[in-house]
């Protein structure tokens, strides 16, 4: 409908979000009737500690600021300006709500919540951490396959896209593991999407709605440097260190 009939992209994604979130809530309600502890088991209820939750929320924003500053200092970007207008803020807020309903909430509930919980029952955490992103990658592959079958869209998944999805899936799971709540995975999921859409890629859908305007050293530099290296990879590094510290302290 978006591509063939000219439906506004944001409205189309919002409709998809309402459908996806609605179906997710139906599934959760039915499962909770069978298992009253289900919300707690999958991480929708409770946290490890308030301080860890604060660290988890602050980390992606610290990495975001660090990534932008170092990119500027190292000459990766220049002519930087902040486009903090009302239109940009509204666009980001609307997209964040849409991303929550359409992507973050349904995906995290099923993949980092229900599916990971079942995988973790059979394997140790580290094995589950390796297996879970592979299941996560199956989602876009299935979407591409269905689009190819029903709408004759090209079916193509590149190596770099595979690596991004795999590492992104690990980062999402580590955020949940460290904070003890699936809501942190949902928050990080939304932050990543908004950074990619309104900073790293200069606004994917509207060139006038970019939060940060700049000239890159080469095309795609900020997508690689900021979105992938700082937001995803450094999240994995920092959270892995924090989890190892927790494990050592618990042994003492």
Short mmCIF file of C-alpha atoms in Angstrom, two decimals:
data_model
loop_
_atom_site.label_atom_id
_atom_site.label_comp_id
_atom_site.label_asym_id
_atom_site.label_seq_id
_atom_site.Cartn_x
_atom_site.Cartn_y
_atom_site.Cartn_z
CA UNK A 1 0.00 0.00 0.00
CA UNK A 2 2.89 2.34 0.77
CA UNK A 3 4.70 1.67 -2.50
CA UNK A 4 1.81 0.88 -4.84
CA UNK A 5 -0.98 3.16 -3.61
CA UNK A 6 0.96 6.08 -2.16
CA UNK A 7 0.01 5.53 1.47
CA UNK A 8 2.08 7.71 3.81
CA UNK A 9 4.98 5.60 5.12
CA UNK A 10 4.55 6.63 8.75
CA UNK A 11 0.83 5.90 8.67
CA UNK A 12 1.47 2.53 7.04
CA UNK A 13 4.06 1.57 9.64
CA UNK A 14 1.78 2.78 12.43
CA UNK A 15 -1.01 0.52 11.13
CA UNK A 16 1.46 -2.37 11.02
CA UNK A 17 2.55 -1.49 14.55
CA UNK A 18 -1.01 -1.56 15.88
CA UNK A 19 -1.53 -4.98 14.29
CA UNK A 20 1.77 -6.44 15.50
CA UNK A 21 1.49 -5.08 19.04
CA UNK A 22 -2.15 -6.12 19.25
CA UNK A 23 -1.34 -9.69 18.22
CA UNK A 24 1.60 -9.75 20.65
CA UNK A 25 -0.64 -8.69 23.54
CA UNK A 26 -3.15 -11.38 22.61
CA UNK A 27 -0.43 -14.04 22.70
CA UNK A 28 0.93 -12.73 26.01
CA UNK A 29 -2.54 -12.73 27.57
CA UNK A 30 -3.19 -16.32 26.50
CA UNK A 31 0.22 -17.51 27.74
CA UNK A 32 -0.18 -15.70 31.05
CA UNK A 33 -3.42 -17.57 31.70
CA UNK A 34 -1.43 -20.81 31.48
CA UNK A 35 1.59 -19.51 33.38
CA UNK A 36 0.98 -16.63 35.85
CA UNK A 37 4.79 -16.16 36.27
CA UNK A 38 5.34 -15.72 32.53
CA UNK A 39 5.86 -11.92 32.63
CA UNK A 40 8.57 -12.31 35.27
CA UNK A 41 10.20 -15.24 33.45
CA UNK A 42 10.64 -13.38 30.18
CA UNK A 43 11.75 -10.13 31.82
CA UNK A 44 8.68 -7.94 31.47
CA UNK A 45 8.48 -7.64 35.24
CA UNK A 46 11.31 -6.85 37.67
CA UNK A 47 14.93 -5.64 37.33
CA UNK A 48 18.28 -6.82 38.71
CA UNK A 49 18.82 -3.49 40.47
CA UNK A 50 17.80 0.16 39.90
CA UNK A 51 21.46 1.20 39.55
CA UNK A 52 22.05 -1.35 36.78
CA UNK A 53 18.94 -0.14 34.99
CA UNK A 54 20.28 3.44 35.13
CA UNK A 55 23.62 2.26 33.73
CA UNK A 56 21.81 0.35 31.00
CA UNK A 57 19.72 3.37 29.97
CA UNK A 58 22.69 5.77 30.09
CA UNK A 59 25.13 3.55 28.18
CA UNK A 60 23.76 3.93 24.60
CA UNK A 61 23.50 7.71 25.03
CA UNK A 62 27.07 7.92 26.37
CA UNK A 63 28.25 5.86 23.39
CA UNK A 64 26.23 8.07 21.04
CA UNK A 65 27.84 11.29 22.28
CA UNK A 66 31.30 9.67 22.35
CA UNK A 67 30.85 8.38 18.81
CA UNK A 68 29.84 11.76 17.40
CA UNK A 69 32.63 13.61 19.23
CA UNK A 70 35.39 11.19 18.21
CA UNK A 71 34.12 11.08 14.61
CA UNK A 72 34.45 14.88 14.52
CA UNK A 73 37.85 14.96 16.26
CA UNK A 74 39.29 12.26 13.99
CA UNK A 75 38.05 14.01 10.86
CA UNK A 76 35.41 11.47 9.94
CA UNK A 77 32.78 14.21 9.78
CA UNK A 78 32.94 17.97 9.40
CA UNK A 79 30.60 20.96 9.09
CA UNK A 80 28.55 19.51 11.94
CA UNK A 81 25.35 21.27 13.01
CA UNK A 82 22.49 20.29 15.30
CA UNK A 83 19.08 20.49 13.64
CA UNK A 84 16.99 20.63 16.82
CA UNK A 85 13.77 21.97 15.35
CA UNK A 86 10.19 21.23 16.34
CA UNK A 87 9.59 19.29 13.13
CA UNK A 88 12.61 17.06 13.74
CA UNK A 89 11.66 16.38 17.37
CA UNK A 90 8.07 15.53 16.38
CA UNK A 91 9.30 13.26 13.57
CA UNK A 92 11.62 11.39 15.96
CA UNK A 93 8.91 11.02 18.62
CA UNK A 94 6.36 9.72 16.11
CA UNK A 95 8.90 7.31 14.65
CA UNK A 96 9.91 6.14 18.15
CA UNK A 97 6.28 5.29 18.98
CA UNK A 98 5.90 3.55 15.63
CA UNK A 99 9.19 1.66 16.11
CA UNK A 100 8.05 0.53 19.55
CA UNK A 101 4.79 -0.89 18.22
CA UNK A 102 6.02 -2.16 14.86
CA UNK A 103 9.50 -3.49 15.71
CA UNK A 104 10.90 -3.20 19.24
CA UNK A 105 8.06 -4.50 21.40
CA UNK A 106 6.90 -7.48 19.29
CA UNK A 107 10.44 -8.58 18.37
CA UNK A 108 11.83 -8.32 21.90
CA UNK A 109 8.86 -10.09 23.49
CA UNK A 110 9.08 -13.04 21.12
CA UNK A 111 12.83 -13.29 20.44
CA UNK A 112 14.59 -11.97 23.57
CA UNK A 113 11.66 -12.97 25.75
CA UNK A 114 9.67 -16.11 24.89
CA UNK A 115 12.10 -17.80 22.50
CA UNK A 116 15.26 -17.02 24.48
CA UNK A 117 13.62 -18.25 27.68
CA UNK A 118 12.95 -21.64 26.07
CA UNK A 119 16.45 -21.84 24.56
CA UNK A 120 18.01 -20.90 27.91
CA UNK A 121 16.18 -23.78 29.61
CA UNK A 122 18.13 -26.22 27.43
CA UNK A 123 21.51 -24.49 27.12
CA UNK A 124 23.89 -22.38 29.21
CA UNK A 125 23.63 -18.60 28.81
CA UNK A 126 26.69 -18.28 26.55
CA UNK A 127 25.35 -20.96 24.17
CA UNK A 128 21.91 -19.35 24.20
CA UNK A 129 23.54 -16.00 23.49
CA UNK A 130 25.15 -17.44 20.35
CA UNK A 131 22.02 -19.26 19.14
CA UNK A 132 19.46 -16.52 19.80
CA UNK A 133 20.77 -14.00 17.20
CA UNK A 134 20.49 -16.69 14.52
CA UNK A 135 16.78 -16.92 15.30
CA UNK A 136 16.64 -13.10 15.25
CA UNK A 137 18.13 -13.09 11.73
CA UNK A 138 15.39 -15.47 10.55
CA UNK A 139 12.81 -12.67 11.00
CA UNK A 140 14.06 -10.29 8.26
CA UNK A 141 14.95 -13.26 6.05
CA UNK A 142 11.34 -14.47 6.31
CA UNK A 143 10.06 -10.95 5.58
CA UNK A 144 12.30 -10.71 2.49
CA UNK A 145 11.18 -14.16 1.36
CA UNK A 146 7.49 -13.30 1.69
CA UNK A 147 8.04 -9.97 -0.09
CA UNK A 148 9.84 -11.82 -2.86
CA UNK A 149 7.03 -14.38 -3.22
CA UNK A 150 4.02 -12.05 -3.02
CA UNK A 151 5.39 -8.72 -4.33
CA UNK A 152 8.27 -9.84 -6.60
CA UNK A 153 10.78 -7.93 -4.48
CA UNK A 154 14.46 -8.97 -4.86
CA UNK A 155 15.61 -11.43 -2.20
CA UNK A 156 19.08 -10.31 -1.14
CA UNK A 157 20.87 -10.39 2.20
CA UNK A 158 24.48 -9.19 2.31
CA UNK A 159 27.30 -10.29 4.61
CA UNK A 160 27.49 -6.90 6.32
CA UNK A 161 23.73 -6.96 7.00
CA UNK A 162 24.07 -10.46 8.47
CA UNK A 163 26.95 -9.32 10.74
CA UNK A 164 24.97 -6.26 11.86
CA UNK A 165 21.88 -8.29 12.76
CA UNK A 166 23.92 -10.92 14.57
CA UNK A 167 25.89 -8.45 16.71
CA UNK A 168 22.77 -6.34 17.28
CA UNK A 169 21.00 -9.44 18.60
CA UNK A 170 23.86 -10.13 21.02
CA UNK A 171 23.85 -6.53 22.28
CA UNK A 172 20.09 -6.63 22.86
CA UNK A 173 20.38 -9.83 24.89
CA UNK A 174 23.26 -8.47 26.98
CA UNK A 175 21.23 -5.39 27.88
CA UNK A 176 18.46 -7.66 29.14
CA UNK A 177 20.91 -9.92 30.99
CA UNK A 178 22.68 -7.05 32.76
CA UNK A 179 19.58 -5.12 33.81
CA UNK A 180 17.31 -8.12 34.30
CA UNK A 181 14.47 -6.57 32.33
CA UNK A 182 13.26 -6.99 28.77
CA UNK A 183 12.23 -3.33 28.79
CA UNK A 184 15.91 -2.38 28.56
CA UNK A 185 16.23 -4.41 25.35
CA UNK A 186 13.19 -2.58 24.01
CA UNK A 187 14.67 0.81 24.95
CA UNK A 188 18.02 0.01 23.34
CA UNK A 189 16.26 -1.30 20.23
CA UNK A 190 14.40 2.01 19.83
CA UNK A 191 17.51 4.12 20.54
CA UNK A 192 19.49 2.24 17.90
CA UNK A 193 16.75 2.66 15.29
CA UNK A 194 16.37 6.40 15.95
CA UNK A 195 20.14 6.97 15.86
CA UNK A 196 20.41 5.09 12.58
CA UNK A 197 17.42 6.84 11.02
CA UNK A 198 17.91 10.41 12.21
CA UNK A 199 21.66 10.76 12.81
CA UNK A 200 23.89 8.15 11.15
CA UNK A 201 21.98 7.99 7.85
CA UNK A 202 20.87 11.62 7.79
CA UNK A 203 17.18 10.72 8.05
CA UNK A 204 16.14 7.72 5.99
CA UNK A 205 12.68 8.96 5.06
CA UNK A 206 12.95 12.76 5.03
CA UNK A 207 16.18 14.63 4.29
CA UNK A 208 14.87 17.66 6.20
CA UNK A 209 14.35 15.66 9.43
CA UNK A 210 17.96 14.83 10.23
CA UNK A 211 18.81 15.58 13.86
CA UNK A 212 22.52 16.02 13.09
CA UNK A 213 23.74 17.43 9.80
CA UNK A 214 27.32 16.82 8.65
CA UNK A 215 29.62 16.00 5.77
CA UNK A 216 31.14 12.49 5.92
CA UNK A 217 34.67 11.46 4.98
CA UNK A 218 32.98 8.89 2.73
CA UNK A 219 29.44 7.70 2.17
CA UNK A 220 28.18 5.47 4.98
CA UNK A 221 30.97 6.42 7.40
CA UNK A 222 28.64 7.30 10.28
CA UNK A 223 26.47 4.22 9.74
CA UNK A 224 29.60 2.09 10.16
CA UNK A 225 31.40 4.16 12.80
CA UNK A 226 28.54 5.38 14.98
CA UNK A 227 25.65 2.94 14.57
CA UNK A 228 27.68 -0.27 14.26
CA UNK A 229 30.99 0.31 16.06
CA UNK A 230 29.95 2.59 18.93
CA UNK A 231 26.29 1.78 19.54
CA UNK A 232 26.39 -1.98 18.89
CA UNK A 233 29.97 -3.29 19.25
CA UNK A 234 30.98 -1.07 22.18
CA UNK A 235 27.71 -1.95 23.95
CA UNK A 236 28.72 -5.61 23.70
CA UNK A 237 32.22 -4.87 25.01
CA UNK A 238 31.10 -2.71 27.96
CA UNK A 239 28.24 -5.00 29.00
CA UNK A 240 30.44 -8.09 28.74
CA UNK A 241 32.96 -6.45 31.08
CA UNK A 242 30.22 -5.43 33.52
CA UNK A 243 28.75 -8.95 33.53
CA UNK A 244 32.20 -10.48 34.13
CA UNK A 245 32.75 -8.08 37.06
CA UNK A 246 29.37 -9.09 38.50
CA UNK A 247 30.24 -12.76 38.13
CA UNK A 248 33.55 -12.31 39.96
CA UNK A 249 31.97 -10.33 42.78
CA UNK A 250 29.29 -12.98 43.24
CA UNK A 251 31.99 -15.65 43.60
CA UNK A 252 33.80 -13.73 46.33
#
